[in-house]
PDB file of C-alpha atoms in Angstrom:
ATOM      1  CA  MET A   1       0.527  -0.134   0.311  1.00  0.00           C
ATOM      2  CA  SER A   2       1.666   3.586  -0.640  1.00  0.00           C
ATOM      3  CA  ARG A   3       1.077   6.388   1.042  1.00  0.00           C
ATOM      4  CA  ARG A   4       0.905  10.223  -1.257  1.00  0.00           C
ATOM      5  CA  VAL A   5       2.525  12.567   0.995  1.00  0.00           C
ATOM      6  CA  VAL A   6       0.993  15.012   0.898  1.00  0.00           C
ATOM      7  CA  ARG A   7       3.538  18.703   0.669  1.00  0.00           C
ATOM      8  CA  GLN A   8       2.798  21.497   3.492  1.00  0.00           C
ATOM      9  CA  SER A   9       2.116  24.433   2.449  1.00  0.00           C
ATOM     10  CA  LYS A  10       5.083  26.599   3.882  1.00  0.00           C
ATOM     11  CA  PHE A  11       1.819  29.162   4.759  1.00  0.00           C
ATOM     12  CA  ARG A  12      -0.122  26.968   6.942  1.00  0.00           C
ATOM     13  CA  HIS A  13       0.001  28.931   9.923  1.00  0.00           C
ATOM     14  CA  VAL A  14       0.328  32.740   8.239  1.00  0.00           C
ATOM     15  CA  PHE A  15      -2.346  34.323   8.786  1.00  0.00           C
ATOM     16  CA  GLY A  16      -2.886  38.263   7.946  1.00  0.00           C
ATOM     17  CA  GLN A  17      -4.284  40.583  10.413  1.00  0.00           C
ATOM     18  CA  PRO A  18      -6.969  42.646   8.979  1.00  0.00           C
ATOM     19  CA  VAL A  19      -6.530  46.735   8.956  1.00  0.00           C
ATOM     20  CA  LYS A  20      -8.721  48.667  10.903  1.00  0.00           C
ATOM     21  CA  ALA A  21     -11.114  50.120   9.896  1.00  0.00           C
ATOM     22  CA  ASP A  22      -9.647  53.954  11.053  1.00  0.00           C
ATOM     23  CA  GLN A  23      -7.118  52.479   8.095  1.00  0.00           C
ATOM     24  CA  MET A  24      -8.721  52.211   4.969  1.00  0.00           C
ATOM     25  CA  TYR A  25     -11.722  53.889   3.061  1.00  0.00           C
ATOM     26  CA  GLU A  26     -15.062  52.438   3.247  1.00  0.00           C
ATOM     27  CA  ASP A  27     -18.434  53.019   1.455  1.00  0.00           C
ATOM     28  CA  ILE A  28     -16.922  52.940  -1.980  1.00  0.00           C
ATOM     29  CA  ARG A  29     -19.030  52.358  -4.688  1.00  0.00           C
ATOM     30  CA  VAL A  30     -16.520  51.160  -7.439  1.00  0.00           C
ATOM     31  CA  SER A  31     -17.398  50.198 -10.801  1.00  0.00           C
ATOM     32  CA  LYS A  32     -19.325  47.765 -12.414  1.00  0.00           C
ATOM     33  CA  VAL A  33     -17.776  47.942 -15.946  1.00  0.00           C
ATOM     34  CA  THR A  34     -15.711  45.046 -16.682  1.00  0.00           C
ATOM     35  CA  TRP A  35     -12.793  46.136 -18.704  1.00  0.00           C
ATOM     36  CA  ASP A  36      -8.992  44.831 -17.669  1.00  0.00           C
ATOM     37  CA  SER A  37      -7.910  48.237 -15.394  1.00  0.00           C
ATOM     38  CA  SER A  38      -7.167  48.729 -12.743  1.00  0.00           C
ATOM     39  CA  PHE A  39      -9.610  50.966 -11.558  1.00  0.00           C
ATOM     40  CA  CYS A  40      -7.952  53.029  -9.233  1.00  0.00           C
ATOM     41  CA  ALA A  41      -4.664  55.145 -10.023  1.00  0.00           C
ATOM     42  CA  VAL A  42      -2.449  56.413  -6.964  1.00  0.00           C
ATOM     43  CA  ASN A  43       0.207  59.278  -5.967  1.00  0.00           C
ATOM     44  CA  PRO A  44       2.109  60.987  -2.965  1.00  0.00           C
ATOM     45  CA  LYS A  45      -1.253  62.811  -2.377  1.00  0.00           C
ATOM     46  CA  PHE A  46      -4.382  61.659  -3.144  1.00  0.00           C
ATOM     47  CA  VAL A  47      -5.291  57.635  -4.052  1.00  0.00           C
ATOM     48  CA  ALA A  48      -7.962  57.954  -7.374  1.00  0.00           C
ATOM     49  CA  ILE A  49     -10.902  55.612  -7.846  1.00  0.00           C
ATOM     50  CA  ILE A  50     -13.498  55.238 -10.829  1.00  0.00           C
ATOM     51  CA  VAL A  51     -16.887  54.694  -9.050  1.00  0.00           C
ATOM     52  CA  GLU A  52     -20.282  53.976 -10.437  1.00  0.00           C
ATOM     53  CA  SER A  53     -22.657  56.986 -11.858  1.00  0.00           C
ATOM     54  CA  GLY A  54     -26.014  57.452 -12.861  1.00  0.00           C
ATOM     55  CA  GLY A  55     -25.656  58.911 -16.606  1.00  0.00           C
ATOM     56  CA  GLY A  56     -22.314  59.423 -17.413  1.00  0.00           C
ATOM     57  CA  GLY A  57     -18.775  58.929 -15.833  1.00  0.00           C
ATOM     58  CA  ALA A  58     -17.170  59.647 -12.415  1.00  0.00           C
ATOM     59  CA  PHE A  59     -14.387  58.552 -10.069  1.00  0.00           C
ATOM     60  CA  ILE A  60     -13.868  59.541  -6.559  1.00  0.00           C
ATOM     61  CA  VAL A  61     -10.106  61.420  -5.486  1.00  0.00           C
ATOM     62  CA  LEU A  62      -9.692  61.357  -1.890  1.00  0.00           C
ATOM     63  CA  PRO A  63      -6.278  62.568   0.404  1.00  0.00           C
ATOM     64  CA  LEU A  64      -4.483  59.399   1.291  1.00  0.00           C
ATOM     65  CA  ALA A  65      -3.716  61.701   4.227  1.00  0.00           C
ATOM     66  CA  LYS A  66      -7.772  61.241   5.799  1.00  0.00           C
ATOM     67  CA  THR A  67      -9.196  57.847   5.752  1.00  0.00           C
ATOM     68  CA  GLY A  68     -11.845  56.032   7.021  1.00  0.00           C
ATOM     69  CA  ARG A  69     -16.130  56.105   6.338  1.00  0.00           C
ATOM     70  CA  VAL A  70     -16.209  57.528   2.420  1.00  0.00           C
ATOM     71  CA  ASP A  71     -19.766  60.108   2.920  1.00  0.00           C
ATOM     72  CA  LYS A  72     -21.454  59.527   0.457  1.00  0.00           C
ATOM     73  CA  ASN A  73     -21.970  62.853  -0.522  1.00  0.00           C
ATOM     74  CA  HIS A  74     -18.249  62.870  -0.739  1.00  0.00           C
ATOM     75  CA  PRO A  75     -17.693  65.563  -4.444  1.00  0.00           C
ATOM     76  CA  LEU A  76     -16.513  63.684  -7.256  1.00  0.00           C
ATOM     77  CA  VAL A  77     -15.140  64.094 -10.579  1.00  0.00           C
ATOM     78  CA  THR A  78     -17.625  64.406 -13.375  1.00  0.00           C
ATOM     79  CA  GLY A  79     -17.970  65.784 -17.221  1.00  0.00           C
ATOM     80  CA  HIS A  80     -17.646  62.440 -19.463  1.00  0.00           C
ATOM     81  CA  THR A  81     -21.440  60.890 -20.583  1.00  0.00           C
ATOM     82  CA  ALA A  82     -19.515  57.575 -20.552  1.00  0.00           C
ATOM     83  CA  PRO A  83     -18.723  55.662 -18.161  1.00  0.00           C
ATOM     84  CA  VAL A  84     -14.994  56.096 -17.104  1.00  0.00           C
ATOM     85  CA  LEU A  85     -11.970  52.623 -18.524  1.00  0.00           C
ATOM     86  CA  ASP A  86      -9.140  54.395 -16.737  1.00  0.00           C
ATOM     87  CA  ILE A  87      -7.459  57.195 -14.699  1.00  0.00           C
ATOM     88  CA  ASP A  88      -3.657  58.160 -14.594  1.00  0.00           C
ATOM     89  CA  TRP A  89      -1.909  61.158 -12.153  1.00  0.00           C
ATOM     90  CA  CYS A  90       1.081  63.224 -14.208  1.00  0.00           C
ATOM     91  CA  PRO A  91       3.625  61.931 -12.611  1.00  0.00           C
ATOM     92  CA  HIS A  92       5.557  66.039 -13.477  1.00  0.00           C
ATOM     93  CA  ASN A  93       3.123  67.731 -10.878  1.00  0.00           C
ATOM     94  CA  ASP A  94       0.606  65.920  -8.213  1.00  0.00           C
ATOM     95  CA  ASN A  95      -2.790  67.703  -8.333  1.00  0.00           C
ATOM     96  CA  VAL A  96      -2.545  66.702 -12.499  1.00  0.00           C
ATOM     97  CA  ILE A  97      -5.085  63.537 -13.045  1.00  0.00           C
ATOM     98  CA  ALA A  98      -6.185  62.541 -16.233  1.00  0.00           C
ATOM     99  CA  SER A  99      -9.188  60.255 -17.432  1.00  0.00           C
ATOM    100  CA  ALA A 100     -10.411  58.222 -20.754  1.00  0.00           C
ATOM    101  CA  SER A 101     -14.472  57.495 -20.871  1.00  0.00           C
ATOM    102  CA  GLU A 102     -16.559  54.619 -23.342  1.00  0.00           C
ATOM    103  CA  ASP A 103     -17.082  58.665 -24.630  1.00  0.00           C
ATOM    104  CA  THR A 104     -14.324  58.204 -27.042  1.00  0.00           C
ATOM    105  CA  THR A 105     -12.256  61.143 -25.355  1.00  0.00           C
ATOM    106  CA  ILE A 106      -9.629  62.241 -22.753  1.00  0.00           C
ATOM    107  CA  MET A 107     -10.112  64.661 -20.228  1.00  0.00           C
ATOM    108  CA  VAL A 108      -7.279  66.301 -17.675  1.00  0.00           C
ATOM    109  CA  TRP A 109      -7.782  67.917 -14.177  1.00  0.00           C
ATOM    110  CA  GLN A 110      -7.381  70.355 -11.729  1.00  0.00           C
ATOM    111  CA  ILE A 111      -7.118  68.412  -8.428  1.00  0.00           C
ATOM    112  CA  PRO A 112      -7.309  71.231  -5.340  1.00  0.00           C
ATOM    113  CA  ASP A 113      -5.228  70.655  -2.295  1.00  0.00           C
ATOM    114  CA  TYR A 114      -9.364  71.250  -0.496  1.00  0.00           C
ATOM    115  CA  VAL A 115     -11.982  69.208  -1.030  1.00  0.00           C
ATOM    116  CA  PRO A 116     -13.874  71.309  -2.669  1.00  0.00           C
ATOM    117  CA  VAL A 117     -18.087  71.507  -2.084  1.00  0.00           C
ATOM    118  CA  ARG A 118     -19.602  70.693  -5.018  1.00  0.00           C
ATOM    119  CA  ASN A 119     -18.578  67.946  -7.885  1.00  0.00           C
ATOM    120  CA  VAL A 120     -15.679  69.415 -10.300  1.00  0.00           C
ATOM    121  CA  THR A 121     -17.072  69.670 -13.753  1.00  0.00           C
ATOM    122  CA  GLU A 122     -15.284  71.793 -16.011  1.00  0.00           C
ATOM    123  CA  PRO A 123     -11.869  70.191 -17.065  1.00  0.00           C
ATOM    124  CA  VAL A 124      -8.787  71.925 -18.001  1.00  0.00           C
ATOM    125  CA  VAL A 125      -8.929  69.743 -21.656  1.00  0.00           C
ATOM    126  CA  THR A 126     -10.453  67.821 -23.252  1.00  0.00           C
ATOM    127  CA  LEU A 127      -9.047  65.044 -26.263  1.00  0.00           C
ATOM    128  CA  GLU A 128     -10.711  64.519 -28.562  1.00  0.00           C
ATOM    129  CA  GLY A 129      -9.555  62.206 -31.392  1.00  0.00           C
ATOM    130  CA  HIS A 130     -10.423  58.323 -30.907  1.00  0.00           C
ATOM    131  CA  SER A 131     -13.410  57.278 -32.761  1.00  0.00           C
ATOM    132  CA  LYS A 132     -14.562  54.102 -30.078  1.00  0.00           C
ATOM    133  CA  ARG A 133     -14.426  53.466 -26.631  1.00  0.00           C
ATOM    134  CA  VAL A 134     -10.791  54.709 -25.341  1.00  0.00           C
ATOM    135  CA  GLY A 135      -9.850  52.025 -21.987  1.00  0.00           C
ATOM    136  CA  ILE A 136      -6.453  52.893 -21.512  1.00  0.00           C
ATOM    137  CA  ILE A 137      -4.349  56.545 -20.850  1.00  0.00           C
ATOM    138  CA  SER A 138      -0.791  57.057 -19.757  1.00  0.00           C
ATOM    139  CA  TRP A 139       1.746  60.097 -19.258  1.00  0.00           C
ATOM    140  CA  HIS A 140       4.935  60.439 -20.911  1.00  0.00           C
ATOM    141  CA  PRO A 141       8.094  59.478 -17.995  1.00  0.00           C
ATOM    142  CA  THR A 142      10.189  61.836 -18.930  1.00  0.00           C
ATOM    143  CA  ALA A 143       8.236  64.715 -20.949  1.00  0.00           C
ATOM    144  CA  ARG A 144       6.227  67.402 -19.474  1.00  0.00           C
ATOM    145  CA  ASN A 145       2.130  67.263 -20.910  1.00  0.00           C
ATOM    146  CA  VAL A 146       2.883  65.059 -23.586  1.00  0.00           C
ATOM    147  CA  LEU A 147      -0.216  61.574 -22.861  1.00  0.00           C
ATOM    148  CA  LEU A 148      -0.649  58.665 -24.332  1.00  0.00           C
ATOM    149  CA  SER A 149      -3.609  56.455 -25.017  1.00  0.00           C
ATOM    150  CA  ALA A 150      -4.895  53.846 -26.686  1.00  0.00           C
ATOM    151  CA  GLY A 151      -8.352  53.082 -28.178  1.00  0.00           C
ATOM    152  CA  CYS A 152     -10.895  50.364 -29.413  1.00  0.00           C
ATOM    153  CA  ASP A 153     -10.007  51.916 -32.303  1.00  0.00           C
ATOM    154  CA  ASN A 154      -6.924  50.385 -32.479  1.00  0.00           C
ATOM    155  CA  LEU A 155      -5.383  53.526 -32.697  1.00  0.00           C
ATOM    156  CA  VAL A 156      -2.145  55.037 -30.321  1.00  0.00           C
ATOM    157  CA  ILE A 157      -2.420  58.589 -29.913  1.00  0.00           C
ATOM    158  CA  LEU A 158       0.685  60.670 -28.859  1.00  0.00           C
ATOM    159  CA  TRP A 159      -1.264  64.524 -26.735  1.00  0.00           C
ATOM    160  CA  ASN A 160       0.378  67.398 -25.814  1.00  0.00           C
ATOM    161  CA  VAL A 161      -1.878  68.300 -23.586  1.00  0.00           C
ATOM    162  CA  GLY A 162      -0.728  71.628 -23.141  1.00  0.00           C
ATOM    163  CA  THR A 163      -2.232  72.313 -26.809  1.00  0.00           C
ATOM    164  CA  GLY A 164      -4.408  69.812 -26.948  1.00  0.00           C
ATOM    165  CA  GLU A 165      -2.870  68.857 -30.466  1.00  0.00           C
ATOM    166  CA  MET A 166      -2.006  65.378 -31.294  1.00  0.00           C
ATOM    167  CA  LEU A 167       1.780  64.590 -31.375  1.00  0.00           C
ATOM    168  CA  LEU A 168       1.235  61.562 -33.690  1.00  0.00           C
ATOM    169  CA  VAL A 169      -0.426  59.238 -34.380  1.00  0.00           C
ATOM    170  CA  LEU A 170       0.440  55.116 -34.897  1.00  0.00           C
ATOM    171  CA  GLU A 171      -1.725  53.802 -36.955  1.00  0.00           C
ATOM    172  CA  ASP A 172      -1.777  49.993 -39.141  1.00  0.00           C
ATOM    173  CA  MET A 173       0.318  48.623 -36.081  1.00  0.00           C
ATOM    174  CA  HIS A 174      -2.275  46.295 -34.230  1.00  0.00           C
ATOM    175  CA  THR A 175      -5.655  44.170 -35.922  1.00  0.00           C
ATOM    176  CA  ASP A 176      -6.580  43.868 -33.165  1.00  0.00           C
ATOM    177  CA  LEU A 177      -8.112  45.818 -29.493  1.00  0.00           C
ATOM    178  CA  ILE A 178      -4.844  46.719 -27.407  1.00  0.00           C
ATOM    179  CA  TYR A 179      -4.744  45.210 -24.520  1.00  0.00           C
ATOM    180  CA  ASN A 180      -1.884  47.681 -22.683  1.00  0.00           C
ATOM    181  CA  VAL A 181       0.400  49.632 -23.201  1.00  0.00           C
ATOM    182  CA  GLY A 182       4.023  50.803 -21.245  1.00  0.00           C
ATOM    183  CA  TRP A 183       6.871  52.992 -21.246  1.00  0.00           C
ATOM    184  CA  ASN A 184      10.422  52.323 -20.583  1.00  0.00           C
ATOM    185  CA  ARG A 185      12.112  54.453 -18.252  1.00  0.00           C
ATOM    186  CA  ASN A 186      12.721  57.251 -20.411  1.00  0.00           C
ATOM    187  CA  GLY A 187      10.296  57.268 -22.904  1.00  0.00           C
ATOM    188  CA  SER A 188      11.994  56.406 -25.617  1.00  0.00           C
ATOM    189  CA  LEU A 189       9.815  52.707 -26.370  1.00  0.00           C
ATOM    190  CA  LEU A 190       6.721  51.366 -25.464  1.00  0.00           C
ATOM    191  CA  VAL A 191       5.576  48.046 -25.597  1.00  0.00           C
ATOM    192  CA  THR A 192       2.445  46.538 -26.743  1.00  0.00           C
ATOM    193  CA  THR A 193       0.121  43.503 -26.112  1.00  0.00           C
ATOM    194  CA  CYS A 194      -2.848  43.556 -28.698  1.00  0.00           C
ATOM    195  CA  LYS A 195      -5.146  40.704 -29.334  1.00  0.00           C
ATOM    196  CA  ASP A 196      -3.343  39.541 -31.811  1.00  0.00           C
ATOM    197  CA  LYS A 197      -1.082  37.497 -29.630  1.00  0.00           C
ATOM    198  CA  LYS A 198       1.747  39.727 -30.496  1.00  0.00           C
ATOM    199  CA  VAL A 199       3.917  42.028 -28.143  1.00  0.00           C
ATOM    200  CA  ARG A 200       5.053  44.587 -29.703  1.00  0.00           C
ATOM    201  CA  VAL A 201       7.829  46.941 -28.942  1.00  0.00           C
ATOM    202  CA  ILE A 202       7.390  50.601 -30.828  1.00  0.00           C
ATOM    203  CA  ASP A 203       9.735  53.208 -31.546  1.00  0.00           C
ATOM    204  CA  PRO A 204       7.430  55.916 -31.629  1.00  0.00           C
ATOM    205  CA  ARG A 205       9.200  58.105 -33.229  1.00  0.00           C
ATOM    206  CA  LYS A 206      10.274  56.165 -35.959  1.00  0.00           C
ATOM    207  CA  GLN A 207       7.123  55.315 -36.501  1.00  0.00           C
ATOM    208  CA  GLN A 208       7.656  51.770 -36.062  1.00  0.00           C
ATOM    209  CA  VAL A 209       7.844  48.545 -35.060  1.00  0.00           C
ATOM    210  CA  VAL A 210      11.875  47.727 -33.655  1.00  0.00           C
ATOM    211  CA  ALA A 211      10.819  44.223 -32.749  1.00  0.00           C
ATOM    212  CA  GLU A 212       7.462  42.035 -32.090  1.00  0.00           C
ATOM    213  CA  LYS A 213       6.880  38.230 -30.368  1.00  0.00           C
ATOM    214  CA  ALA A 214       4.177  36.361 -31.319  1.00  0.00           C
ATOM    215  CA  LYS A 215       2.549  34.446 -29.014  1.00  0.00           C
ATOM    216  CA  PRO A 216       4.691  34.551 -25.902  1.00  0.00           C
ATOM    217  CA  HIS A 217       1.572  32.911 -23.678  1.00  0.00           C
ATOM    218  CA  ASP A 218      -0.291  30.812 -25.953  1.00  0.00           C
ATOM    219  CA  GLY A 219      -3.331  30.934 -24.013  1.00  0.00           C
ATOM    220  CA  ALA A 220      -6.493  32.907 -25.581  1.00  0.00           C
ATOM    221  CA  ARG A 221      -6.606  35.627 -21.879  1.00  0.00           C
ATOM    222  CA  PRO A 222      -5.822  39.009 -22.329  1.00  0.00           C
ATOM    223  CA  ILE A 223      -1.899  39.504 -22.070  1.00  0.00           C
ATOM    224  CA  ARG A 224       0.067  42.390 -19.948  1.00  0.00           C
ATOM    225  CA  ALA A 225       3.663  43.316 -20.616  1.00  0.00           C
ATOM    226  CA  ILE A 226       5.355  46.449 -19.324  1.00  0.00           C
ATOM    227  CA  PHE A 227       8.720  47.515 -19.296  1.00  0.00           C
ATOM    228  CA  MET A 228      12.475  46.408 -16.220  1.00  0.00           C
ATOM    229  CA  ALA A 229      14.318  49.594 -15.693  1.00  0.00           C
ATOM    230  CA  ASP A 230      16.984  47.303 -17.632  1.00  0.00           C
ATOM    231  CA  GLY A 231      15.299  46.959 -20.746  1.00  0.00           C
ATOM    232  CA  LYS A 232      13.980  43.426 -20.721  1.00  0.00           C
ATOM    233  CA  ILE A 233      10.060  43.046 -20.765  1.00  0.00           C
ATOM    234  CA  PHE A 234       8.250  41.112 -18.448  1.00  0.00           C
ATOM    235  CA  THR A 235       5.012  39.357 -19.247  1.00  0.00           C
ATOM    236  CA  THR A 236       2.004  38.098 -17.654  1.00  0.00           C
ATOM    237  CA  GLY A 237      -0.654  35.875 -19.272  1.00  0.00           C
ATOM    238  CA  PHE A 238      -1.867  32.160 -18.941  1.00  0.00           C
ATOM    239  CA  SER A 239      -0.942  28.857 -20.822  1.00  0.00           C
ATOM    240  CA  LYS A 240      -3.240  26.822 -23.229  1.00  0.00           C
ATOM    241  CA  MET A 241      -4.894  25.225 -19.945  1.00  0.00           C
ATOM    242  CA  SER A 242      -5.692  28.850 -18.450  1.00  0.00           C
ATOM    243  CA  GLU A 243      -2.891  28.261 -16.387  1.00  0.00           C
ATOM    244  CA  ARG A 244      -1.255  31.497 -14.982  1.00  0.00           C
ATOM    245  CA  GLN A 245       2.747  32.135 -16.169  1.00  0.00           C
ATOM    246  CA  LEU A 246       4.621  34.336 -15.886  1.00  0.00           C
ATOM    247  CA  GLY A 247       7.714  35.824 -18.956  1.00  0.00           C
ATOM    248  CA  LEU A 248      10.799  37.744 -18.535  1.00  0.00           C
ATOM    249  CA  TRP A 249      12.087  38.498 -22.171  1.00  0.00           C
ATOM    250  CA  ASP A 250      15.575  39.936 -23.421  1.00  0.00           C
TER     251      ASP A 250
END
């Protein structure tokens, strides 16, 4: 008779300690829109969370220093006519945040240091250029006022936020829905993942794909990729058996 050895988990006696109520945010109605996004963004001053809202899209901005139960009448940042899909804080100004929406627009907002009395409804600038919903936005890591957006029209657009103009439109590079976009450390290259199961490295100045990897993961579910500090690319995906996989690429 063979005895199966069950390998003991080294985490069996590890228990998490729940954070106290006064150290967390409570009563936030996080958006239920089915989009592959983290629905939140944080910087040294604020945390922003995409929330449910009737008749349009909104997100809430909370100071990091003030935790606890959130008042249901807390002012929101509202202005989009459809759900907000992505938000991103500006790396050069802790009071500036951008939002992308199903209404095909991107809006840039100035958030005051004090908690406003009523909803913030007037963006600093509205960027219009996509023909379908915009699901990804990302600020340039080193250049001021440069914002990237990617939409369901398979376009990647670089914007000058100061003037509201398009700097670049990267088209005919993606044959299907773009899953995610990431800058390298100095902002000279982009990495994108796409529904066509390809990871692409794009030089935006040359407007061309400089490296491409087909099927880094065999599964059908979405792939994500980011640049590491040393220039390598880290991907997450799934095998054919839907097992999670991580990849590191040169």
